[in-house]
Amino acid sequence: MLPPSSVTTIERFILEQESRYPEATGELSNLLYDIALAAKIIAASIRRAGLVNILGAMGSTNVQGEQQQKLDVFANETIKNCLQHTGRVCAMGSEEDDDIIPIPPEYPAGKYAVLFDPLDGSSNIDVNAPVGTIFSIYRRISMEGRGTATDVLQPGCKQVAAGYIMYGSSTMLVYTTGEGVHGFTLDPAIGEFLLSAPRIVTPRTGQYYSVNESNFPRWSRSVQVAVRGLKGDVPDRMQPKNARYAGSLVADFHRNLIAGGIFLYPGDNKNPGGKLRLLYEAAPMAFIAEQAEGSATDGLERILDIVPTELHQRTPLVIGSRNDVGFVADVLRELAARPSGAVSAAAS
Ligand code: FDP
């Protein structure tokens, strides 16, 4: 077999990016490797998840007599263990933990705050469908010592990096540090993430819309009209789209990022604030979407401008190709101005 002529590992790529900034200390680069390491450990564990029926269910005792952890707990602990001892992080926040996660006293605190959803879409695990990890990195605001709530409660526009790992037919890590969006595929044979999608740009108008339409009766009329518009109700303004919904944000977002499309999780009359978490899901995905020339809104406001007040705050989310998100935002705005009216056939 011939050696590959040009393979870019994630390490080489991050180092090359870092070398453009002579003042960079390398801490952010190392933090990104720490996350990549956690991703490899989680990916290996997910690959074995389908064997649990044969080898023993999660949460039960395995053949060595050890207690097996559920995958979401395992993913959460893995990320914490990979980040807490390095001296690069001052505090963490996880979708799985109620409160801010302090760095243990025996380890030094660093200059970054990291937020993560360790295993998003975890209901998909049981059916062998894709799941993901989402992460978001902020520079700390507090001056010294352990991190505080101010370090983790920052608006998305202050992120220095964000990304996700999709555990699908292959494992992909996609991230941005504000210089475009880059994708890497894990080569399991050598255990390295290799550059597979440099500088991802999402199409201006997409082919797909992704939304849980079983919530249709509980949506406001304006959301109903906007979703009907995506299906072809106002053809002069929006060509009909094809539906795709996996029920796993990372998988739905990733498909739309590459092929073009829009993902929506609006509020409804049961959950007016929506379902998805601002800090662990919406803000990091919004940073990636914008860096790929897409956009993200809660219907009224740019996601990246929302200032969080709570760690587990939820938000409605409309994210993806710029023209599609713009269409939905315009319809919501038009109907907020005249709630019982119809949308105009042509864009205002
Ligand atoms: P899950 O509950 O399976 O963890 O926020 C979590 C999330 O999945 C997203 O990944 C997904 O997009 C959404 O919820 C799916 O929610 P619905 O089942 O209500 O459609």
Short mmCIF file of C-alpha atoms and ligand atoms in Angstrom, two decimals:
data_model
loop_
_atom_site.label_atom_id
_atom_site.label_comp_id
_atom_site.label_asym_id
_atom_site.label_seq_id
_atom_site.Cartn_x
_atom_site.Cartn_y
_atom_site.Cartn_z
CA MET A 1 0.00 0.00 0.00
CA LEU A 2 1.29 3.49 -0.88
CA PRO A 3 1.49 6.06 1.93
CA PRO A 4 -1.09 8.86 1.60
CA SER A 5 0.34 11.91 -0.19
CA SER A 6 -1.34 14.51 1.97
CA VAL A 7 -3.27 13.67 5.11
CA THR A 8 -4.10 16.43 7.54
CA THR A 9 -4.71 15.28 11.08
CA ILE A 10 -6.74 17.46 13.39
CA GLU A 11 -3.56 18.15 15.35
CA ARG A 12 -1.69 19.41 12.31
CA PHE A 13 -4.68 21.51 11.21
CA ILE A 14 -5.13 23.16 14.62
CA LEU A 15 -1.37 23.83 14.85
CA GLU A 16 -1.33 25.40 11.39
CA GLN A 17 -4.24 27.64 12.33
CA GLU A 18 -2.58 28.57 15.62
CA SER A 19 0.70 29.48 13.89
CA ARG A 20 -1.09 32.39 12.22
CA TYR A 21 -1.36 34.02 15.65
CA PRO A 22 2.12 34.58 17.11
CA GLU A 23 0.59 35.66 20.42
CA ALA A 24 -1.33 32.34 20.81
CA THR A 25 -0.24 30.29 23.82
CA GLY A 26 -1.50 26.97 22.43
CA GLU A 27 -3.96 26.52 25.28
CA LEU A 28 -7.04 26.63 23.08
CA SER A 29 -5.41 24.17 20.66
CA ASN A 30 -4.69 21.80 23.52
CA LEU A 31 -8.22 22.17 24.82
CA LEU A 32 -9.53 21.18 21.39
CA TYR A 33 -7.31 18.06 21.43
CA ASP A 34 -8.63 17.23 24.90
CA ILE A 35 -12.15 17.32 23.46
CA ALA A 36 -11.07 15.24 20.46
CA LEU A 37 -9.67 12.65 22.86
CA ALA A 38 -12.94 12.54 24.80
CA ALA A 39 -14.77 12.13 21.47
CA LYS A 40 -12.65 9.10 20.55
CA ILE A 41 -13.33 7.45 23.91
CA ILE A 42 -17.08 8.11 23.60
CA ALA A 43 -17.12 6.90 19.97
CA ALA A 44 -15.47 3.64 20.99
CA SER A 45 -18.07 3.13 23.70
CA ILE A 46 -20.98 3.93 21.36
CA ARG A 47 -19.69 1.42 18.82
CA ARG A 48 -20.08 -1.28 21.48
CA ALA A 49 -23.55 -0.09 22.53
CA GLY A 50 -25.28 -2.33 19.99
CA LEU A 51 -23.68 -5.32 21.67
CA VAL A 52 -25.26 -4.67 25.06
CA ASN A 53 -28.03 -7.18 24.43
CA ILE A 54 -25.36 -9.79 24.00
CA LEU A 55 -22.91 -8.58 26.62
CA GLY A 56 -25.34 -7.28 29.24
CA ALA A 57 -27.51 -4.16 29.47
CA MET A 58 -26.12 -0.77 30.47
CA GLY A 59 -26.73 -0.08 34.11
CA SER A 60 -26.27 -3.75 34.92
CA THR A 61 -23.13 -5.58 35.93
CA ASN A 62 -20.70 -6.61 33.20
CA VAL A 63 -18.77 -9.84 32.94
CA GLN A 64 -15.92 -8.50 35.08
CA GLY A 65 -18.42 -7.77 37.84
CA GLU A 66 -18.08 -4.00 37.23
CA GLN A 67 -21.10 -1.73 37.16
CA GLN A 68 -21.70 -0.51 33.58
CA GLN A 69 -22.71 3.08 33.11
CA LYS A 70 -25.43 4.37 30.86
CA LEU A 71 -23.88 5.98 27.80
CA ASP A 72 -24.99 9.52 28.59
CA VAL A 73 -23.49 9.26 32.08
CA PHE A 74 -20.35 7.71 30.62
CA ALA A 75 -20.03 10.50 28.01
CA ASN A 76 -20.51 13.16 30.69
CA GLU A 77 -17.87 11.68 32.98
CA THR A 78 -15.46 11.15 30.08
CA ILE A 79 -15.56 14.80 29.03
CA LYS A 80 -15.14 16.02 32.61
CA ASN A 81 -12.21 13.67 33.16
CA CYS A 82 -10.51 14.78 29.95
CA LEU A 83 -10.85 18.49 30.78
CA GLN A 84 -10.70 19.04 34.53
CA HIS A 85 -7.05 18.23 35.26
CA THR A 86 -5.34 20.18 32.47
CA GLY A 87 -5.14 23.68 33.94
CA ARG A 88 -6.85 25.03 30.82
CA VAL A 89 -10.41 25.21 32.17
CA CYS A 90 -11.82 27.30 35.05
CA ALA A 91 -15.36 25.87 35.09
CA MET A 92 -17.65 23.61 33.11
CA GLY A 93 -21.38 23.33 32.53
CA SER A 94 -23.07 20.18 31.29
CA GLU A 95 -26.58 19.41 30.16
CA GLU A 96 -26.39 16.45 32.54
CA ASP A 97 -25.45 18.44 35.67
CA ASP A 98 -27.76 20.82 37.52
CA ASP A 99 -25.07 23.28 38.55
CA ILE A 100 -21.82 24.71 37.31
CA ILE A 101 -19.09 22.05 37.55
CA PRO A 102 -16.12 23.39 39.51
CA ILE A 103 -12.56 22.28 38.80
CA PRO A 104 -11.54 20.00 41.71
CA PRO A 105 -9.26 21.75 44.24
CA GLU A 106 -6.29 19.50 43.46
CA TYR A 107 -6.10 20.83 39.87
CA PRO A 108 -5.19 24.31 38.62
CA ALA A 109 -7.90 26.48 37.03
CA GLY A 110 -7.30 27.88 33.55
CA LYS A 111 -8.63 30.60 31.33
CA TYR A 112 -11.51 28.88 29.50
CA ALA A 113 -15.06 27.95 30.45
CA VAL A 114 -16.48 24.93 28.62
CA LEU A 115 -20.15 24.01 28.18
CA PHE A 116 -21.27 20.74 26.68
CA ASP A 117 -24.12 18.41 25.92
CA PRO A 118 -22.32 15.08 26.31
CA LEU A 119 -24.79 12.87 24.43
CA ASP A 120 -27.43 14.75 22.50
CA GLY A 121 -30.32 12.80 20.99
CA SER A 122 -29.71 9.99 23.43
CA SER A 123 -33.12 8.41 22.78
CA ASN A 124 -31.58 7.35 19.44
CA ILE A 125 -29.04 5.08 21.11
CA ASP A 126 -31.50 2.23 21.59
CA VAL A 127 -32.26 2.10 17.86
CA ASN A 128 -28.69 2.49 16.59
CA ALA A 129 -29.40 5.93 15.08
CA PRO A 130 -26.94 8.86 15.17
CA VAL A 131 -26.25 10.81 18.35
CA GLY A 132 -23.79 13.59 19.08
CA THR A 133 -21.76 15.64 21.54
CA ILE A 134 -21.93 19.44 21.39
CA PHE A 135 -19.36 21.79 22.97
CA SER A 136 -18.89 25.49 23.41
CA ILE A 137 -15.83 27.37 24.72
CA TYR A 138 -15.67 30.86 26.24
CA ARG A 139 -12.77 32.87 27.59
CA ARG A 140 -13.31 33.39 31.32
CA ILE A 141 -14.49 36.77 32.60
CA SER A 142 -13.64 36.36 36.29
CA MET A 143 -10.07 37.34 36.96
CA GLU A 144 -8.70 34.45 38.99
CA GLY A 145 -9.35 31.29 40.98
CA ARG A 146 -12.17 28.86 40.22
CA GLY A 147 -14.67 29.94 37.56
CA THR A 148 -18.00 31.48 38.50
CA ALA A 149 -21.47 31.76 36.96
CA THR A 150 -20.36 34.86 35.01
CA ASP A 151 -17.89 32.71 33.09
CA VAL A 152 -20.53 30.30 31.84
CA LEU A 153 -23.45 32.72 31.42
CA GLN A 154 -22.10 34.59 28.39
CA PRO A 155 -23.92 35.33 25.13
CA GLY A 156 -23.05 33.06 22.21
CA CYS A 157 -21.29 35.88 20.35
CA LYS A 158 -18.50 35.62 22.95
CA GLN A 159 -17.67 32.00 22.10
CA VAL A 160 -14.07 31.43 21.06
CA ALA A 161 -14.81 27.96 19.70
CA ALA A 162 -17.72 25.59 19.29
CA GLY A 163 -18.26 22.25 17.67
CA TYR A 164 -19.97 18.92 17.64
CA ILE A 165 -19.10 15.29 17.21
CA MET A 166 -21.54 13.13 15.28
CA TYR A 167 -21.43 9.43 16.05
CA GLY A 168 -23.01 8.09 12.87
CA SER A 169 -21.96 5.69 10.13
CA SER A 170 -18.59 7.31 10.77
CA THR A 171 -17.58 9.64 13.60
CA MET A 172 -17.17 13.26 12.53
CA LEU A 173 -15.89 16.23 14.48
CA VAL A 174 -16.94 19.64 13.13
CA TYR A 175 -15.72 22.83 14.78
CA THR A 176 -15.12 26.52 14.39
CA THR A 177 -12.83 28.97 16.14
CA GLY A 178 -14.39 31.86 14.22
CA GLU A 179 -12.34 31.19 11.07
CA GLY A 180 -14.78 29.08 9.11
CA VAL A 181 -16.11 25.62 9.86
CA HIS A 182 -13.99 22.52 9.36
CA GLY A 183 -14.93 18.85 9.49
CA PHE A 184 -12.79 15.82 10.40
CA THR A 185 -13.61 12.13 10.10
CA LEU A 186 -12.28 9.63 12.60
CA ASP A 187 -10.20 6.90 10.98
CA PRO A 188 -10.76 4.09 13.50
CA ALA A 189 -7.81 2.12 12.15
CA ILE A 190 -5.30 4.77 13.23
CA GLY A 191 -7.41 6.54 15.86
CA GLU A 192 -7.00 9.97 14.27
CA PHE A 193 -9.44 12.61 13.11
CA LEU A 194 -8.49 13.45 9.50
CA LEU A 195 -9.53 16.60 7.68
CA SER A 196 -12.41 15.63 5.40
CA ALA A 197 -14.44 18.82 4.95
CA PRO A 198 -12.34 22.00 5.06
CA ARG A 199 -14.19 25.32 5.15
CA ILE A 200 -17.79 24.14 5.02
CA VAL A 201 -20.18 26.67 3.48
CA THR A 202 -23.87 25.86 3.72
CA PRO A 203 -26.08 26.53 0.66
CA ARG A 204 -27.97 29.86 0.76
CA THR A 205 -31.27 28.03 0.21
CA GLY A 206 -31.65 24.45 1.33
CA GLN A 207 -33.42 21.33 0.16
CA TYR A 208 -34.70 20.14 3.52
CA TYR A 209 -36.79 21.22 6.49
CA SER A 210 -36.48 19.40 9.80
CA VAL A 211 -39.07 19.82 12.51
CA ASN A 212 -41.12 17.56 14.77
CA GLU A 213 -44.49 18.05 13.06
CA SER A 214 -46.36 16.07 15.70
CA ASN A 215 -46.22 19.34 17.64
CA PHE A 216 -48.16 21.15 14.86
CA PRO A 217 -51.46 21.49 16.81
CA ARG A 218 -49.62 23.10 19.73
CA TRP A 219 -47.74 25.72 17.67
CA SER A 220 -48.84 29.33 17.33
CA ARG A 221 -50.61 30.14 14.09
CA SER A 222 -47.56 32.06 12.83
CA VAL A 223 -45.30 29.00 13.26
CA GLN A 224 -47.89 26.83 11.53
CA VAL A 225 -48.03 29.25 8.59
CA ALA A 226 -44.23 29.41 8.38
CA VAL A 227 -43.89 25.60 8.33
CA ARG A 228 -46.64 25.34 5.69
CA GLY A 229 -44.63 27.88 3.73
CA LEU A 230 -41.60 25.58 3.83
CA LYS A 231 -43.84 22.87 2.34
CA GLY A 232 -44.88 25.08 -0.58
CA ASP A 233 -47.84 27.19 0.58
CA VAL A 234 -46.32 30.46 -0.70
CA PRO A 235 -44.46 29.31 -3.84
CA ASP A 236 -43.57 32.85 -4.93
CA ARG A 237 -41.51 33.25 -1.78
CA MET A 238 -40.33 29.72 -0.98
CA GLN A 239 -39.90 26.61 -3.09
CA PRO A 240 -41.28 23.48 -1.38
CA LYS A 241 -38.77 21.50 0.61
CA ASN A 242 -38.37 17.86 1.44
CA ALA A 243 -38.81 16.74 5.09
CA ARG A 244 -36.04 15.03 7.08
CA TYR A 245 -36.17 14.59 10.87
CA ALA A 246 -34.00 12.18 12.80
CA GLY A 247 -34.88 13.61 16.23
CA SER A 248 -31.21 14.10 16.98
CA LEU A 249 -30.14 17.73 16.72
CA VAL A 250 -26.57 16.95 15.69
CA ALA A 251 -27.67 14.62 12.88
CA ASP A 252 -30.42 16.94 11.64
CA PHE A 253 -28.19 20.01 11.84
CA HIS A 254 -25.26 18.26 10.13
CA ARG A 255 -27.35 17.07 7.18
CA ASN A 256 -28.74 20.55 6.66
CA LEU A 257 -25.33 22.16 7.04
CA ILE A 258 -23.92 20.05 4.22
CA ALA A 259 -26.94 19.73 1.92
CA GLY A 260 -28.69 22.98 2.85
CA GLY A 261 -31.85 23.22 4.88
CA ILE A 262 -33.54 24.51 7.98
CA PHE A 263 -34.05 22.96 11.42
CA LEU A 264 -36.77 24.32 13.69
CA TYR A 265 -37.68 23.61 17.29
CA PRO A 266 -40.21 26.35 18.04
CA GLY A 267 -41.98 26.99 21.30
CA ASP A 268 -45.50 25.58 21.64
CA ASN A 269 -48.39 26.02 24.03
CA LYS A 270 -46.93 23.38 26.37
CA ASN A 271 -43.38 24.75 26.25
CA PRO A 272 -43.47 28.36 25.09
CA GLY A 273 -39.71 28.66 25.56
CA GLY A 274 -39.04 25.68 23.28
CA LYS A 275 -37.20 22.51 24.22
CA LEU A 276 -33.57 23.03 23.30
CA ARG A 277 -30.98 24.50 25.65
CA LEU A 278 -29.45 27.83 24.76
CA LEU A 279 -25.98 27.20 26.13
CA TYR A 280 -25.49 23.52 25.25
CA GLU A 281 -27.31 23.30 21.92
CA ALA A 282 -28.53 26.53 20.32
CA ALA A 283 -25.56 28.87 20.88
CA PRO A 284 -22.79 26.50 19.72
CA MET A 285 -24.82 25.41 16.68
CA ALA A 286 -25.59 29.07 15.90
CA PHE A 287 -21.87 29.94 15.97
CA ILE A 288 -21.19 27.09 13.54
CA ALA A 289 -24.16 28.02 11.31
CA GLU A 290 -23.06 31.65 11.05
CA GLN A 291 -19.45 30.67 10.38
CA ALA A 292 -20.74 28.47 7.53
CA GLU A 293 -22.70 31.48 6.17
CA GLY A 294 -26.04 30.31 7.55
CA SER A 295 -27.99 31.90 10.38
CA ALA A 296 -29.90 31.20 13.59
CA THR A 297 -32.69 32.97 15.41
CA ASP A 298 -35.22 32.32 18.16
CA GLY A 299 -37.80 33.88 15.84
CA LEU A 300 -37.21 37.42 17.06
CA GLU A 301 -33.59 37.71 18.03
CA ARG A 302 -30.27 36.38 16.73
CA ILE A 303 -29.38 33.38 18.91
CA LEU A 304 -25.81 34.63 19.43
CA ASP A 305 -27.10 37.90 20.95
CA ILE A 306 -29.22 36.28 23.68
CA VAL A 307 -27.72 36.92 27.10
CA PRO A 308 -28.37 33.84 29.26
CA THR A 309 -29.62 34.23 32.80
CA GLU A 310 -29.71 30.53 33.69
CA LEU A 311 -27.44 27.61 32.93
CA HIS A 312 -30.23 25.40 31.60
CA GLN A 313 -32.22 28.12 29.84
CA ARG A 314 -34.26 26.93 26.86
CA THR A 315 -34.89 28.75 23.62
CA PRO A 316 -36.93 28.32 20.45
CA LEU A 317 -34.51 27.64 17.59
CA VAL A 318 -34.68 28.26 13.84
CA ILE A 319 -31.32 27.49 12.24
CA GLY A 320 -29.76 26.69 8.88
CA SER A 321 -29.55 28.11 5.36
CA ARG A 322 -29.74 31.88 5.44
CA ASN A 323 -32.64 32.39 3.00
CA ASP A 324 -34.74 29.73 4.70
CA VAL A 325 -34.18 31.10 8.22
CA GLY A 326 -34.88 34.59 6.82
CA PHE A 327 -38.17 33.36 5.33
CA VAL A 328 -39.37 31.91 8.63
CA ALA A 329 -38.29 34.98 10.60
CA ASP A 330 -40.10 37.25 8.08
CA VAL A 331 -43.31 35.23 8.32
CA LEU A 332 -43.20 35.28 12.13
CA ARG A 333 -42.64 39.05 12.08
CA GLU A 334 -45.41 39.69 9.53
CA LEU A 335 -47.94 37.67 11.47
CA ALA A 336 -46.94 39.16 14.81
CA ALA A 337 -47.93 42.52 13.29
CA ARG A 338 -51.33 41.22 12.06
CA PRO A 339 -52.06 37.94 13.86
CA SER A 340 -55.17 36.87 11.94
CA GLY A 341 -53.96 38.01 8.50
CA ALA A 342 -52.40 35.97 5.71
CA VAL A 343 -48.74 36.14 4.66
CA SER A 344 -48.15 38.17 1.57
CA ALA A 345 -47.34 36.24 -1.59
CA ALA A 346 -44.20 38.26 -2.24
CA ALA A 347 -41.46 39.15 0.24
CA SER A 348 -41.98 42.56 1.83
P1 FDP B 1 -33.20 14.02 22.88
O1 FDP B 1 -34.40 14.51 23.63
O2 FDP B 1 -33.39 12.62 22.29
O3 FDP B 1 -31.90 14.10 23.66
O4 FDP B 1 -32.51 18.27 22.99
C1 FDP B 1 -32.43 16.94 22.86
C2 FDP B 1 -33.05 16.38 21.60
O5 FDP B 1 -33.00 14.99 21.60
C3 FDP B 1 -32.40 16.89 20.31
O6 FDP B 1 -31.22 16.23 19.97
C4 FDP B 1 -33.48 16.67 19.29
O7 FDP B 1 -33.35 17.52 18.16
C5 FDP B 1 -34.74 16.93 20.06
O8 FDP B 1 -34.41 16.77 21.44
C6 FDP B 1 -35.84 15.98 19.69
O9 FDP B 1 -36.99 16.32 20.37
P2 FDP B 1 -38.42 15.67 19.98
O10 FDP B 1 -38.34 14.22 20.36
O11 FDP B 1 -39.40 16.43 20.80
O12 FDP B 1 -38.63 15.86 18.52
#
